[in-house]
């Protein structure tokens, strides 16, 4: 059903493209901008207007959504004299959904305050498929006054929204969840490599945990990718490394050392050095396998 909400979406990568399509499906007018324009162009077929600049996308828009790699990318796209914030419609709201960490979110909130634009810190849980299906979980935090108005957009991109308080609360929870994810992928990669080194078929490991409290669907999904050595990207290793580094930075601020996260960052670095940065984060398995100088046992397939 058409409605008269105009939304500027900056960033049409893995996550942003799916989100933009779901906003269009909800009947909103979507203006999409992407640094590499060709990646935004397919959205025109779904009814989006593709803009040449963030400012062009934002002119007169009720909402600005950013879904870019990191805080620096968001600053590049949104900051500056000719940025998009001053040209939003009166009372326009910025929904910042990229993962930018706690300090990053604080910086972006200041940027918004400088332009008198309401800022909602709203990182999301979920990956490519939930983004395409409108099934993300939104960790929203920001001014109470814009909550009701923002909700229809979150309903379009997600299946659940948690409102967590003042801006920054969403990013804090997001980092906690991401630490969990990053730890899981690191230990799963080593467990798979360890199984192989021990002459154990990793499929047996997945079979034995399946259905019980240890058998996370996530382990099945990513474990299969490792066993098949196929890593189609839902979440790039490069951005997972960025998130792990955000966790470490936030922990350091609290005087806390996160030895497990540090070890996984080192693994991510090894995998990136070996050229796997744009593959799915499960490709960290390559780094786990290379340790010890052994030849992995042949596998039963
Ligand atoms: N994928 C996931 O599973 C997932 C889940 C939850 C949260 N996230 C977070 O969501 C955000 C986007 O992730 P994604 O997976 O969609 O990444 P992606 O596919 O790599 O897209 C990244 C986007 O950022 C843009 N970009 C990078 N540097 C830029 C700069 N300096 N200036 C302007 N634009 C820049 C890219 O433009 P180009 O196309 O020109 O390179 C692209 O539009 C990240 O913060 C990520 O951590 C991802």
Short mmCIF file of C-alpha atoms in Angstrom, two decimals, residues 32-300:
data_model
loop_
_atom_site.label_atom_id
_atom_site.label_comp_id
_atom_site.label_asym_id
_atom_site.label_seq_id
_atom_site.Cartn_x
_atom_site.Cartn_y
_atom_site.Cartn_z
CA UNK A 32 18.99 4.91 -2.81
CA UNK A 33 22.59 6.02 -2.91
CA UNK A 34 25.69 3.86 -3.04
CA UNK A 35 29.30 4.98 -3.43
CA UNK A 36 29.63 2.53 -6.32
CA UNK A 37 26.49 3.54 -8.17
CA UNK A 38 26.16 0.30 -10.19
CA UNK A 39 25.37 -1.58 -6.98
CA UNK A 40 22.33 0.62 -6.34
CA UNK A 41 21.02 0.54 -9.90
CA UNK A 42 19.19 -2.83 -9.71
CA UNK A 43 16.94 -1.24 -7.07
CA UNK A 44 15.44 1.01 -9.76
CA UNK A 45 13.61 -2.05 -11.08
CA UNK A 46 11.93 -2.35 -7.69
CA UNK A 47 10.84 1.28 -7.81
CA UNK A 48 13.69 3.06 -6.00
CA UNK A 49 15.09 6.33 -7.30
CA UNK A 50 18.86 6.01 -7.56
CA UNK A 51 20.67 9.17 -6.48
CA UNK A 52 24.12 10.42 -7.46
CA UNK A 53 24.96 11.88 -4.05
CA UNK A 54 23.82 11.40 -0.44
CA UNK A 55 22.48 14.95 -0.53
CA UNK A 56 20.37 14.30 -3.61
CA UNK A 57 18.92 11.19 -1.96
CA UNK A 58 18.12 13.07 1.25
CA UNK A 59 16.54 16.23 -0.19
CA UNK A 60 13.13 16.53 1.43
CA UNK A 61 13.26 12.97 2.85
CA UNK A 62 11.53 12.18 6.14
CA UNK A 63 14.13 9.58 7.10
CA UNK A 64 17.80 8.98 6.40
CA UNK A 65 18.93 5.38 6.80
CA UNK A 66 22.65 4.61 6.77
CA UNK A 67 23.89 1.04 6.20
CA UNK A 68 27.59 1.41 5.47
CA UNK A 69 30.74 -0.50 6.45
CA UNK A 70 31.82 1.42 9.53
CA UNK A 71 31.74 4.77 11.32
CA UNK A 72 34.32 6.29 8.97
CA UNK A 73 32.26 5.36 5.92
CA UNK A 74 29.17 6.90 7.54
CA UNK A 75 31.12 10.07 8.34
CA UNK A 76 32.34 10.21 4.74
CA UNK A 77 28.79 9.91 3.41
CA UNK A 78 26.94 12.04 5.96
CA UNK A 79 29.44 14.63 7.18
CA UNK A 80 30.77 17.67 5.37
CA UNK A 81 29.25 20.95 4.28
CA UNK A 82 27.39 19.40 1.37
CA UNK A 83 26.20 16.35 3.31
CA UNK A 84 22.62 15.12 3.49
CA UNK A 85 21.56 16.19 7.01
CA UNK A 86 20.70 19.85 6.30
CA UNK A 87 18.39 18.98 3.41
CA UNK A 88 16.16 16.46 5.15
CA UNK A 89 12.51 17.46 5.54
CA UNK A 90 11.57 19.47 8.63
CA UNK A 91 11.72 17.06 11.60
CA UNK A 92 13.67 14.49 9.55
CA UNK A 93 15.10 11.54 11.46
CA UNK A 94 18.37 9.66 10.95
CA UNK A 95 18.19 5.91 11.57
CA UNK A 96 21.80 4.75 11.78
CA UNK A 97 21.82 0.96 11.26
CA UNK A 98 25.49 0.25 10.41
CA UNK A 99 27.65 -1.38 13.09
CA UNK A 100 29.83 1.50 14.26
CA UNK A 101 30.64 0.65 17.88
CA UNK A 102 30.02 2.76 20.94
CA UNK A 103 32.45 5.61 20.26
CA UNK A 104 31.44 5.64 16.60
CA UNK A 105 27.80 6.02 17.54
CA UNK A 106 28.66 8.86 19.93
CA UNK A 107 30.50 10.67 17.13
CA UNK A 108 27.62 10.25 14.71
CA UNK A 109 25.14 11.44 17.34
CA UNK A 110 27.22 14.62 17.66
CA UNK A 111 27.19 15.04 13.90
CA UNK A 112 23.39 14.83 13.95
CA UNK A 113 23.12 17.22 16.91
CA UNK A 114 25.23 19.76 15.01
CA UNK A 115 22.54 19.76 12.31
CA UNK A 116 19.59 19.52 14.74
CA UNK A 117 18.56 16.15 13.31
CA UNK A 118 17.13 13.44 15.60
CA UNK A 119 19.50 10.48 15.75
CA UNK A 120 18.47 6.89 16.35
CA UNK A 121 21.29 4.42 16.96
CA UNK A 122 19.79 1.25 15.48
CA UNK A 123 22.25 -1.53 14.62
CA UNK A 124 20.65 -4.76 13.49
CA UNK A 125 21.00 -8.48 14.11
CA UNK A 126 20.63 -10.83 11.17
CA UNK A 127 22.48 -11.26 7.94
CA UNK A 128 21.85 -11.28 4.17
CA UNK A 129 18.77 -13.52 4.19
CA UNK A 130 16.96 -11.86 7.12
CA UNK A 131 17.74 -8.49 5.49
CA UNK A 132 16.13 -9.70 2.26
CA UNK A 133 13.17 -11.18 4.11
CA UNK A 134 12.51 -8.20 6.36
CA UNK A 135 13.35 -10.34 9.38
CA UNK A 136 16.13 -8.37 11.07
CA UNK A 137 16.13 -7.65 14.80
CA UNK A 138 16.53 -3.92 15.35
CA UNK A 139 18.38 -2.70 18.47
CA UNK A 140 16.94 0.80 18.56
CA UNK A 141 17.96 3.58 20.91
CA UNK A 142 17.31 7.29 20.68
CA UNK A 143 14.88 10.07 21.51
CA UNK A 144 11.46 8.93 22.73
CA UNK A 145 9.73 11.57 20.56
CA UNK A 146 10.68 9.87 17.28
CA UNK A 147 10.05 6.31 18.37
CA UNK A 148 6.47 5.98 17.13
CA UNK A 149 7.27 7.64 13.81
CA UNK A 150 10.29 5.41 13.21
CA UNK A 151 8.56 2.15 14.05
CA UNK A 152 6.90 1.53 10.62
CA UNK A 153 10.37 1.59 9.00
CA UNK A 154 11.73 -0.88 11.53
CA UNK A 155 8.64 -3.05 10.98
CA UNK A 156 9.41 -3.04 7.25
CA UNK A 157 13.03 -4.18 7.66
CA UNK A 158 12.69 -6.33 10.75
CA UNK A 159 10.58 -8.86 12.62
CA UNK A 160 11.40 -7.45 16.05
CA UNK A 161 12.48 -4.09 17.46
CA UNK A 162 13.92 -3.65 20.92
CA UNK A 163 13.84 -0.03 22.17
CA UNK A 164 16.70 0.18 24.60
CA UNK A 165 16.86 3.78 25.83
CA UNK A 166 18.99 6.79 24.86
CA UNK A 167 21.17 6.59 21.72
CA UNK A 168 24.22 4.37 22.24
CA UNK A 169 22.37 1.60 24.07
CA UNK A 170 21.75 -0.21 20.76
CA UNK A 171 25.44 -0.17 19.84
CA UNK A 172 26.45 -1.40 23.29
CA UNK A 173 24.13 -4.43 23.05
CA UNK A 174 25.19 -5.03 19.45
CA UNK A 175 28.83 -5.36 20.47
CA UNK A 176 27.91 -7.83 23.22
CA UNK A 177 26.05 -9.99 20.69
CA UNK A 178 28.86 -9.66 18.15
CA UNK A 179 31.42 -10.82 20.67
CA UNK A 180 29.35 -13.97 21.05
CA UNK A 181 29.20 -14.48 17.27
CA UNK A 182 32.89 -13.81 16.72
CA UNK A 183 33.87 -16.20 19.53
CA UNK A 184 31.60 -18.91 18.11
CA UNK A 185 33.03 -18.66 14.62
CA UNK A 186 36.60 -18.73 15.92
CA UNK A 187 36.09 -21.82 18.04
CA UNK A 188 34.03 -23.54 15.34
CA UNK A 189 36.85 -23.04 12.83
CA UNK A 190 39.40 -24.51 15.22
CA UNK A 191 37.12 -27.35 16.24
CA UNK A 192 36.60 -28.29 12.60
CA UNK A 193 40.33 -28.09 11.88
CA UNK A 194 41.11 -30.03 15.08
CA UNK A 195 38.66 -32.76 14.11
CA UNK A 196 40.39 -33.12 10.75
CA UNK A 197 43.86 -33.15 12.29
CA UNK A 198 42.67 -35.87 14.69
CA UNK A 199 41.31 -38.02 11.89
CA UNK A 200 37.73 -37.30 12.95
CA UNK A 201 35.23 -36.48 10.22
CA UNK A 202 33.86 -33.00 11.12
CA UNK A 203 30.47 -34.18 9.87
CA UNK A 204 30.42 -36.56 12.84
CA UNK A 205 31.04 -33.64 15.18
CA UNK A 206 28.08 -31.76 13.69
CA UNK A 207 25.95 -34.90 13.83
CA UNK A 208 26.71 -35.59 17.46
CA UNK A 209 25.78 -32.08 18.63
CA UNK A 210 22.71 -31.69 16.39
CA UNK A 211 19.38 -31.39 18.17
CA UNK A 212 20.90 -31.07 21.66
CA UNK A 213 21.71 -27.95 23.69
CA UNK A 214 25.15 -27.71 22.05
CA UNK A 215 23.87 -28.05 18.52
CA UNK A 216 23.35 -24.44 17.51
CA UNK A 217 21.78 -24.05 14.05
CA UNK A 218 24.55 -21.50 13.51
CA UNK A 219 27.19 -24.20 14.05
CA UNK A 220 25.44 -26.43 11.50
CA UNK A 221 25.24 -23.61 8.94
CA UNK A 222 28.79 -22.31 9.27
CA UNK A 223 30.27 -25.76 9.99
CA UNK A 224 28.88 -27.01 6.65
CA UNK A 225 30.50 -24.06 4.90
CA UNK A 226 33.85 -24.99 6.46
CA UNK A 227 33.50 -28.64 5.53
CA UNK A 228 32.55 -27.80 1.95
CA UNK A 229 35.15 -25.01 1.81
CA UNK A 230 32.59 -22.77 0.17
CA UNK A 231 32.12 -19.35 1.66
CA UNK A 232 29.44 -17.33 -0.16
CA UNK A 233 29.36 -14.05 1.72
CA UNK A 234 26.55 -13.28 4.13
CA UNK A 235 28.85 -11.30 6.38
CA UNK A 236 32.35 -10.59 5.13
CA UNK A 237 35.34 -11.67 7.16
CA UNK A 238 36.72 -8.13 6.77
CA UNK A 239 33.66 -6.61 8.49
CA UNK A 240 33.58 -9.35 11.15
CA UNK A 241 37.19 -8.40 11.94
CA UNK A 242 36.09 -4.78 12.19
CA UNK A 243 33.37 -5.78 14.67
CA UNK A 244 35.78 -7.84 16.77
CA UNK A 245 38.12 -4.83 16.91
CA UNK A 246 35.19 -2.65 18.05
CA UNK A 247 34.56 -5.12 20.88
CA UNK A 248 38.22 -4.94 21.92
CA UNK A 249 38.20 -1.14 21.83
CA UNK A 250 35.04 -0.96 23.96
CA UNK A 251 36.43 -3.51 26.44
CA UNK A 252 39.72 -1.64 26.71
CA UNK A 253 37.79 1.52 27.61
CA UNK A 254 36.35 -0.42 30.52
CA UNK A 255 39.80 -1.68 31.55
CA UNK A 256 38.93 -5.19 30.45
CA UNK A 257 41.07 -7.63 28.45
CA UNK A 258 39.23 -9.98 26.11
CA UNK A 259 41.77 -12.71 25.40
CA UNK A 260 39.42 -14.86 23.32
CA UNK A 261 38.35 -11.96 21.11
CA UNK A 262 42.02 -10.99 20.68
CA UNK A 263 42.84 -14.49 19.52
CA UNK A 264 39.99 -14.46 17.00
CA UNK A 265 41.11 -11.08 15.64
CA UNK A 266 44.56 -12.60 15.08
CA UNK A 267 42.91 -15.48 13.19
CA UNK A 268 40.86 -13.04 11.11
CA UNK A 269 44.08 -11.17 10.28
CA UNK A 270 45.76 -14.35 9.11
CA UNK A 271 42.78 -15.21 6.92
CA UNK A 272 42.71 -11.68 5.51
CA UNK A 273 46.44 -11.79 4.77
CA UNK A 274 45.79 -14.99 2.85
CA UNK A 275 43.22 -13.15 0.71
CA UNK A 276 39.92 -14.26 2.30
CA UNK A 277 38.66 -10.88 3.52
CA UNK A 278 35.72 -10.64 1.14
CA UNK A 279 34.53 -14.20 1.76
CA UNK A 280 32.10 -15.07 4.51
CA UNK A 281 33.50 -14.83 8.03
CA UNK A 282 33.43 -18.65 8.17
CA UNK A 283 36.51 -18.50 5.91
CA UNK A 284 38.49 -17.91 9.11
CA UNK A 285 38.61 -21.69 8.91
CA UNK A 286 41.47 -21.27 6.42
CA UNK A 287 43.59 -19.68 9.15
CA UNK A 288 42.71 -22.38 11.68
CA UNK A 289 43.68 -25.10 9.22
CA UNK A 290 47.04 -23.65 8.32
CA UNK A 291 48.41 -23.83 11.87
CA UNK A 292 50.71 -26.65 12.89
CA UNK A 293 51.96 -27.31 9.38
CA UNK A 294 49.99 -30.54 9.06
CA UNK A 295 48.25 -31.76 5.95
CA UNK A 296 44.54 -32.03 6.75
CA UNK A 297 43.33 -35.61 6.69
CA UNK A 298 41.33 -36.56 3.60
CA UNK A 299 37.66 -36.27 4.32
CA UNK A 300 34.78 -38.61 3.93
#
